[in-house]
Structure formats: structure tokens, C-alpha cells
mmCIF file of C-alpha atoms in Angstrom:
data_model
loop_
_atom_site.group_PDB
_atom_site.id
_atom_site.type_symbol
_atom_site.label_atom_id
_atom_site.label_comp_id
_atom_site.label_asym_id
_atom_site.label_seq_id
_atom_site.Cartn_x
_atom_site.Cartn_y
_atom_site.Cartn_z
ATOM 1 C CA GLN A 1 0.499 -7.134 9.650
ATOM 2 C CA SER A 2 3.479 -4.824 9.205
ATOM 3 C CA VAL A 3 3.919 -2.610 6.199
ATOM 4 C CA LEU A 4 7.594 -3.765 5.947
ATOM 5 C CA THR A 5 8.272 -7.496 5.838
ATOM 6 C CA GLN A 6 11.130 -9.166 7.697
ATOM 7 C CA PRO A 7 11.862 -12.815 8.415
ATOM 8 C CA PRO A 8 10.815 -13.638 11.983
ATOM 9 C CA SER A 9 14.153 -15.206 12.835
ATOM 10 C CA VAL A 10 17.669 -15.887 11.567
ATOM 11 C CA SER A 11 20.543 -17.814 13.135
ATOM 12 C CA ALA A 12 24.209 -18.466 12.577
ATOM 13 C CA ALA A 13 27.279 -19.584 14.404
ATOM 14 C CA PRO A 14 29.760 -17.272 16.094
ATOM 15 C CA GLY A 15 32.190 -15.734 13.574
ATOM 16 C CA GLN A 16 29.819 -16.327 10.676
ATOM 17 C CA LYS A 17 27.865 -13.859 8.535
ATOM 18 C CA VAL A 18 24.118 -13.313 8.488
ATOM 19 C CA THR A 19 21.810 -11.109 6.488
ATOM 20 C CA ILE A 20 18.346 -9.818 7.389
ATOM 21 C CA SER A 21 15.991 -8.719 4.666
ATOM 22 C CA CYS A 22 13.353 -6.009 4.679
ATOM 23 C CA SER A 23 10.784 -5.761 1.941
ATOM 24 C CA GLY A 24 8.419 -2.907 1.218
ATOM 25 C CA SER A 25 7.006 -0.908 -1.644
ATOM 26 C CA SER A 26 7.472 2.197 -3.769
ATOM 27 C CA SER A 27 5.777 4.432 -1.218
ATOM 28 C CA ASN A 28 8.219 3.549 1.512
ATOM 29 C CA ILE A 29 11.574 1.801 0.843
ATOM 30 C CA ARG A 30 11.994 2.760 -2.784
ATOM 31 C CA ASN A 31 11.517 6.472 -2.241
ATOM 32 C CA ASN A 32 12.739 7.077 1.302
ATOM 33 C CA TYR A 33 15.820 6.349 3.388
ATOM 34 C CA LEU A 34 15.799 3.139 5.399
ATOM 35 C CA SER A 35 17.032 2.731 8.955
ATOM 36 C CA TRP A 36 17.872 -0.327 11.073
ATOM 37 C CA TYR A 37 17.465 -0.658 14.814
ATOM 38 C CA GLN A 38 18.911 -3.133 17.257
ATOM 39 C CA GLN A 39 17.014 -4.030 20.422
ATOM 40 C CA LEU A 40 18.962 -6.090 22.913
ATOM 41 C CA PRO A 41 16.877 -8.103 25.401
ATOM 42 C CA GLY A 42 15.153 -5.895 27.965
ATOM 43 C CA THR A 43 16.487 -2.653 26.557
ATOM 44 C CA ALA A 44 15.279 0.224 24.365
ATOM 45 C CA PRO A 45 16.010 0.082 20.649
ATOM 46 C CA LYS A 46 19.185 1.669 19.353
ATOM 47 C CA LEU A 47 19.936 3.122 15.899
ATOM 48 C CA LEU A 48 22.189 0.743 13.961
ATOM 49 C CA MET A 49 22.079 2.125 10.397
ATOM 50 C CA TYR A 50 20.543 5.209 8.786
ATOM 51 C CA GLU A 51 20.127 6.605 5.285
ATOM 52 C CA ASN A 52 20.341 2.997 3.980
ATOM 53 C CA ASN A 53 23.998 2.346 4.666
ATOM 54 C CA LYS A 54 25.438 4.871 7.137
ATOM 55 C CA ARG A 55 26.624 3.759 10.571
ATOM 56 C CA PRO A 56 26.241 6.078 13.571
ATOM 57 C CA SER A 57 29.332 6.736 15.614
ATOM 58 C CA GLY A 58 30.249 3.724 17.715
ATOM 59 C CA ILE A 59 28.648 1.052 15.452
ATOM 60 C CA PRO A 60 31.389 -1.319 14.239
ATOM 61 C CA ASP A 61 31.899 -1.868 10.528
ATOM 62 C CA ARG A 62 30.820 -5.509 11.028
ATOM 63 C CA PHE A 63 27.412 -4.027 10.411
ATOM 64 C CA SER A 64 26.451 -2.959 6.888
ATOM 65 C CA GLY A 65 23.325 -1.883 5.057
ATOM 66 C CA SER A 66 22.221 -1.818 1.499
ATOM 67 C CA LYS A 67 19.029 -0.992 -0.468
ATOM 68 C CA SER A 68 17.835 -1.892 -3.921
ATOM 69 C CA GLY A 69 14.397 -0.929 -5.180
ATOM 70 C CA THR A 70 11.800 -1.908 -2.676
ATOM 71 C CA SER A 71 14.039 -4.084 -0.549
ATOM 72 C CA ALA A 72 16.877 -3.583 1.892
ATOM 73 C CA THR A 73 19.373 -5.804 3.670
ATOM 74 C CA LEU A 74 21.246 -5.628 6.933
ATOM 75 C CA GLY A 75 24.473 -7.645 7.010
ATOM 76 C CA ILE A 76 26.398 -8.660 10.073
ATOM 77 C CA THR A 77 29.776 -10.330 9.830
ATOM 78 C CA GLY A 78 31.992 -11.872 12.502
ATOM 79 C CA LEU A 79 28.915 -12.710 14.600
ATOM 80 C CA GLN A 80 29.310 -12.455 18.361
ATOM 81 C CA THR A 81 27.006 -13.696 21.122
ATOM 82 C CA GLY A 82 26.410 -10.049 22.057
ATOM 83 C CA ASP A 83 24.753 -9.546 18.680
ATOM 84 C CA GLU A 84 21.776 -11.638 19.789
ATOM 85 C CA ALA A 85 18.908 -9.202 19.603
ATOM 86 C CA ASP A 86 15.807 -8.214 17.710
ATOM 87 C CA TYR A 87 16.467 -6.148 14.579
ATOM 88 C CA TYR A 88 13.908 -3.795 12.994
ATOM 89 C CA CYS A 89 13.896 -1.929 9.714
ATOM 90 C CA GLY A 90 12.042 1.357 9.490
ATOM 91 C CA THR A 91 11.303 4.130 7.092
ATOM 92 C CA TRP A 92 8.722 6.761 6.129
ATOM 93 C CA ASP A 93 5.759 5.881 4.031
ATOM 94 C CA SER A 94 4.888 8.744 1.752
ATOM 95 C CA SER A 95 1.415 7.452 0.942
ATOM 96 C CA LEU A 96 0.436 6.816 4.534
ATOM 97 C CA SER A 97 2.238 9.862 5.898
ATOM 98 C CA ALA A 98 3.406 7.552 8.594
ATOM 99 C CA LYS A 99 6.587 6.012 9.967
ATOM 100 C CA VAL A 100 6.581 2.253 9.409
ATOM 101 C CA PHE A 101 8.514 -0.570 10.887
ATOM 102 C CA GLY A 102 9.125 -4.165 9.947
ATOM 103 C CA GLY A 103 7.848 -6.843 12.270
ATOM 104 C CA GLY A 104 11.333 -7.541 13.581
ATOM 105 C CA THR A 105 13.822 -10.319 13.181
ATOM 106 C CA LYS A 106 15.210 -12.285 16.130
ATOM 107 C CA LEU A 107 18.888 -13.062 15.655
ATOM 108 C CA THR A 108 20.222 -16.146 17.415
ATOM 109 C CA VAL A 109 23.951 -16.756 17.527
ATOM 110 C CA LEU A 110 24.238 -20.479 18.024
ATOM 111 C CA GLU B 1 24.755 14.020 25.581
ATOM 112 C CA VAL B 2 21.188 13.478 24.456
ATOM 113 C CA GLN B 3 18.870 12.362 27.212
ATOM 114 C CA LEU B 4 15.174 11.485 26.936
ATOM 115 C CA VAL B 5 13.362 10.623 30.155
ATOM 116 C CA GLU B 6 9.735 9.473 30.008
ATOM 117 C CA SER B 7 7.219 9.655 32.826
ATOM 118 C CA GLY B 8 3.504 9.354 33.375
ATOM 119 C CA GLY B 9 2.922 5.717 32.661
ATOM 120 C CA GLY B 10 0.826 3.469 34.878
ATOM 121 C CA LEU B 11 -2.343 1.457 35.272
ATOM 122 C CA VAL B 12 -5.532 2.949 33.872
ATOM 123 C CA GLN B 13 -9.005 1.558 33.292
ATOM 124 C CA PRO B 14 -10.423 1.063 29.812
ATOM 125 C CA GLY B 15 -11.922 4.379 28.617
ATOM 126 C CA GLY B 16 -9.612 6.345 30.893
ATOM 127 C CA SER B 17 -6.947 8.920 30.132
ATOM 128 C CA LEU B 18 -3.238 9.279 30.728
ATOM 129 C CA ARG B 19 -0.677 11.936 29.841
ATOM 130 C CA LEU B 20 2.891 10.882 29.119
ATOM 131 C CA SER B 21 5.778 13.337 29.355
ATOM 132 C CA CYS B 22 9.294 13.200 27.982
ATOM 133 C CA ALA B 23 12.002 15.508 29.298
ATOM 134 C CA ALA B 24 14.662 16.130 26.691
ATOM 135 C CA SER B 25 18.144 17.526 27.042
ATOM 136 C CA GLY B 26 21.431 17.645 25.183
ATOM 137 C CA PHE B 27 20.168 19.098 21.904
ATOM 138 C CA THR B 28 18.206 21.992 20.425
ATOM 139 C CA PHE B 29 14.666 20.782 21.080
ATOM 140 C CA SER B 30 12.985 23.031 18.526
ATOM 141 C CA SER B 31 15.205 21.841 15.690
ATOM 142 C CA TYR B 32 14.226 18.203 15.702
ATOM 143 C CA ALA B 33 11.116 16.193 15.226
ATOM 144 C CA MET B 34 10.032 14.043 18.162
ATOM 145 C CA THR B 35 8.185 10.712 18.007
ATOM 146 C CA TRP B 36 6.371 8.303 20.275
ATOM 147 C CA VAL B 37 6.782 4.594 19.502
ATOM 148 C CA ARG B 38 5.164 1.795 21.472
ATOM 149 C CA GLN B 39 5.840 -1.872 21.975
ATOM 150 C CA GLY B 40 3.154 -4.218 23.225
ATOM 151 C CA PRO B 41 4.047 -7.238 25.421
ATOM 152 C CA GLY B 42 6.106 -9.602 23.321
ATOM 153 C CA LYS B 43 5.435 -7.574 20.165
ATOM 154 C CA GLY B 44 7.363 -5.438 17.696
ATOM 155 C CA LEU B 45 7.740 -1.704 17.431
ATOM 156 C CA GLU B 46 4.684 0.309 16.503
ATOM 157 C CA TRP B 47 4.933 3.976 15.550
ATOM 158 C CA VAL B 48 2.335 6.099 17.357
ATOM 159 C CA SER B 49 2.881 9.752 16.543
ATOM 160 C CA THR B 50 5.414 12.405 15.402
ATOM 161 C CA ILE B 51 5.556 16.159 15.828
ATOM 162 C CA SER B 52 7.824 18.317 13.749
ATOM 163 C CA GLY B 53 10.609 20.409 15.200
ATOM 164 C CA SER B 54 8.543 23.557 14.887
ATOM 165 C CA GLY B 55 5.513 21.857 16.370
ATOM 166 C CA GLY B 56 3.475 22.950 13.414
ATOM 167 C CA THR B 57 2.942 19.486 11.883
ATOM 168 C CA THR B 58 1.730 16.324 13.583
ATOM 169 C CA TYR B 59 1.241 12.783 12.318
ATOM 170 C CA TYR B 60 -0.687 9.949 13.916
ATOM 171 C CA ALA B 61 -1.052 6.189 13.400
ATOM 172 C CA ASP B 62 -4.591 5.257 12.365
ATOM 173 C CA SER B 63 -4.885 3.123 15.513
ATOM 174 C CA VAL B 64 -4.637 6.241 17.758
ATOM 175 C CA LYS B 65 -5.978 9.013 15.540
ATOM 176 C CA GLY B 66 -8.743 10.983 17.284
ATOM 177 C CA ARG B 67 -7.786 9.560 20.685
ATOM 178 C CA PHE B 68 -4.157 10.604 21.210
ATOM 179 C CA THR B 69 -2.642 14.093 20.944
ATOM 180 C CA ILE B 70 1.034 14.826 20.631
ATOM 181 C CA SER B 71 2.393 18.217 21.673
ATOM 182 C CA LYS B 72 5.526 19.868 22.879
ATOM 183 C CA ASP B 73 6.575 22.700 25.180
ATOM 184 C CA THR B 74 9.725 24.128 23.703
ATOM 185 C CA SER B 75 10.295 26.424 26.679
ATOM 186 C CA LYS B 76 10.538 23.380 28.929
ATOM 187 C CA ASN B 77 12.091 20.987 26.406
ATOM 188 C CA THR B 78 9.272 18.570 27.038
ATOM 189 C CA LEU B 79 7.282 16.299 24.741
ATOM 190 C CA PHE B 80 3.786 15.088 25.662
ATOM 191 C CA LEU B 81 1.332 12.417 24.604
ATOM 192 C CA GLN B 82 -2.234 12.877 25.835
ATOM 193 C CA MET B 83 -3.988 9.535 25.567
ATOM 194 C CA ASN B 84 -7.778 9.431 25.866
ATOM 195 C CA SER B 85 -10.364 6.622 25.440
ATOM 196 C CA LEU B 86 -7.706 4.079 26.269
ATOM 197 C CA ARG B 87 -8.246 0.464 25.241
ATOM 198 C CA ALA B 88 -6.693 -2.801 26.334
ATOM 199 C CA GLU B 89 -4.760 -2.913 23.058
ATOM 200 C CA ASP B 90 -3.004 0.309 24.007
ATOM 201 C CA THR B 91 -1.107 -1.561 26.694
ATOM 202 C CA ALA B 92 2.568 -1.193 25.841
ATOM 203 C CA VAL B 93 5.887 0.321 26.697
ATOM 204 C CA TYR B 94 5.887 3.804 25.208
ATOM 205 C CA TYR B 95 9.185 5.175 23.997
ATOM 206 C CA CYS B 96 9.953 8.825 23.481
ATOM 207 C CA ALA B 97 12.353 9.288 20.557
ATOM 208 C CA LYS B 98 14.307 12.015 18.829
ATOM 209 C CA GLU B 99 14.558 12.106 15.055
ATOM 210 C CA GLY B 100 17.536 13.024 12.965
ATOM 211 C CA GLY B 101 15.939 16.112 11.448
ATOM 212 C CA GLY B 102 13.081 18.601 11.756
ATOM 213 C CA GLY B 103 10.446 16.776 9.687
ATOM 214 C CA GLY B 104 8.791 13.461 10.383
ATOM 215 C CA ASP B 105 10.648 11.392 7.783
ATOM 216 C CA TYR B 106 14.003 10.980 9.424
ATOM 217 C CA GLU B 107 15.584 8.106 11.310
ATOM 218 C CA ILE B 108 15.162 7.887 15.092
ATOM 219 C CA ASN B 109 18.619 8.512 16.419
ATOM 220 C CA TYR B 110 17.883 8.480 20.150
ATOM 221 C CA TRP B 111 15.407 6.577 22.271
ATOM 222 C CA GLY B 112 14.259 7.001 25.883
ATOM 223 C CA GLN B 113 14.102 4.047 28.217
ATOM 224 C CA GLY B 114 10.301 3.799 27.927
ATOM 225 C CA THR B 115 7.331 4.041 30.294
ATOM 226 C CA LEU B 116 4.806 1.214 30.708
ATOM 227 C CA VAL B 117 1.154 1.884 30.175
ATOM 228 C CA THR B 118 -1.268 -0.808 31.232
ATOM 229 C CA VAL B 119 -4.974 -0.546 30.389
ATOM 230 C CA SER B 120 -6.996 -2.984 32.472
ATOM 231 C CA ALA B 121 -10.043 -3.113 34.675
#
């Protein structure tokens, strides 16, 4: 049981938009920055978004992040087959003094 | 260019020990916190442990507390994870990761390729 809650899977057609939610609590999402990670099949995770809505260099602006209260959302527009991956949210939990991740969401581009 | 190269994984019997290493390059090693994250077969990411940039503060997941020890050798730009009393549920790919700041509460901005640890008789 993950501290952060994500939907197990989402799907959409190429060119469409999809959102992935991440739900937590006051001790993690509300009071700390949230990050998103993309893990393509058979590869190591990669940072996709940090400090809630900032994109590292090289991440296209098709990817966006937002946070409100104890929840956060990753948005992906103009879906491509290359976006098929597992997506994880992560943050620090101040009560646990631990880094926490969501259970991951598998994105399928139909 | 940041590079993180893990080594030391392998097959170990339940109750055994293993020491993972992570050779880091391309950044000032003492300025950034370093983290180990693992991923069991077909499972999601699980945070294991973090050490601050200075090495003075360490954090552990409850599942490994008392069994695993994180450390770093700044002179050799190397991160370690000493794993004792290994259990079958510790079987996973272990990723070495660099954080975006010196404490333990930053994003992970670089990941190694991972090293597989298998605990089995």
C-alpha cells in the first residue's frame, strides 16, 4: 500500500490528452514539492517534473504538472506512442522522514 | 555529464549480506544527497535510503531499518549500501540516484541503470 495514490492505468489515443492523478496528505504533498518520473519499458526512471510544475531541460512542454492541496496532476498532451510508460509521483513525507512514491500508473497509447 | 554506475549485485542466500557500490561522476559529490531506490519484479518504485550531501544525516525505510546501512566515500565519489540479513522480499533492482539538493527532501534528478539483487536459496 503506497503512501501516495495513483490510478493503476490510463489510456488514450495518439494526439489526445491524458491526466494522471496523485493523492496524498498534509504531511507529504501539501507541504512538500512533488516530482514526477517516467519509466519507459526496461529502463531506469527519469525525472519528468520537479517542484510541482517545473520541467527539466529536454522535457517537452507537452508535459505539465500542477498541485492543489493534497493532490497533484500530471498532464500529457499530443500523446505519442513513445509516451507509453509507467509514471510515478514522489515527494518527501515530513511525518515519516521518508521519501514516498505513488504505486505508479501505466499509460497506454491506443 | 552526470554518471552513476552501480555494482555489487548478485545472488545471495536468505540471511546473507551484500554490499552495493555506486560510482558517481560529473558533479560535486559532497554537495548533493544520494539515494537508493529499489524495484521488485513487476512492482513499483520503493525508496530504500538517503544520505545527505555532507554524509551527516541518513534516512531509512522501515522495511530495511536495522539491516541496511548507507554510506559514502567522498574522496572516491562512491556511494555504498551495506545489506545484511537479506530476505526474499529484498529481491529487486537497486537504483543509485542523485538528488537535486543537499538534504533528503529533493527530487531525484539522475538515476543509475540499476543492479539486480536476488535473494534465494
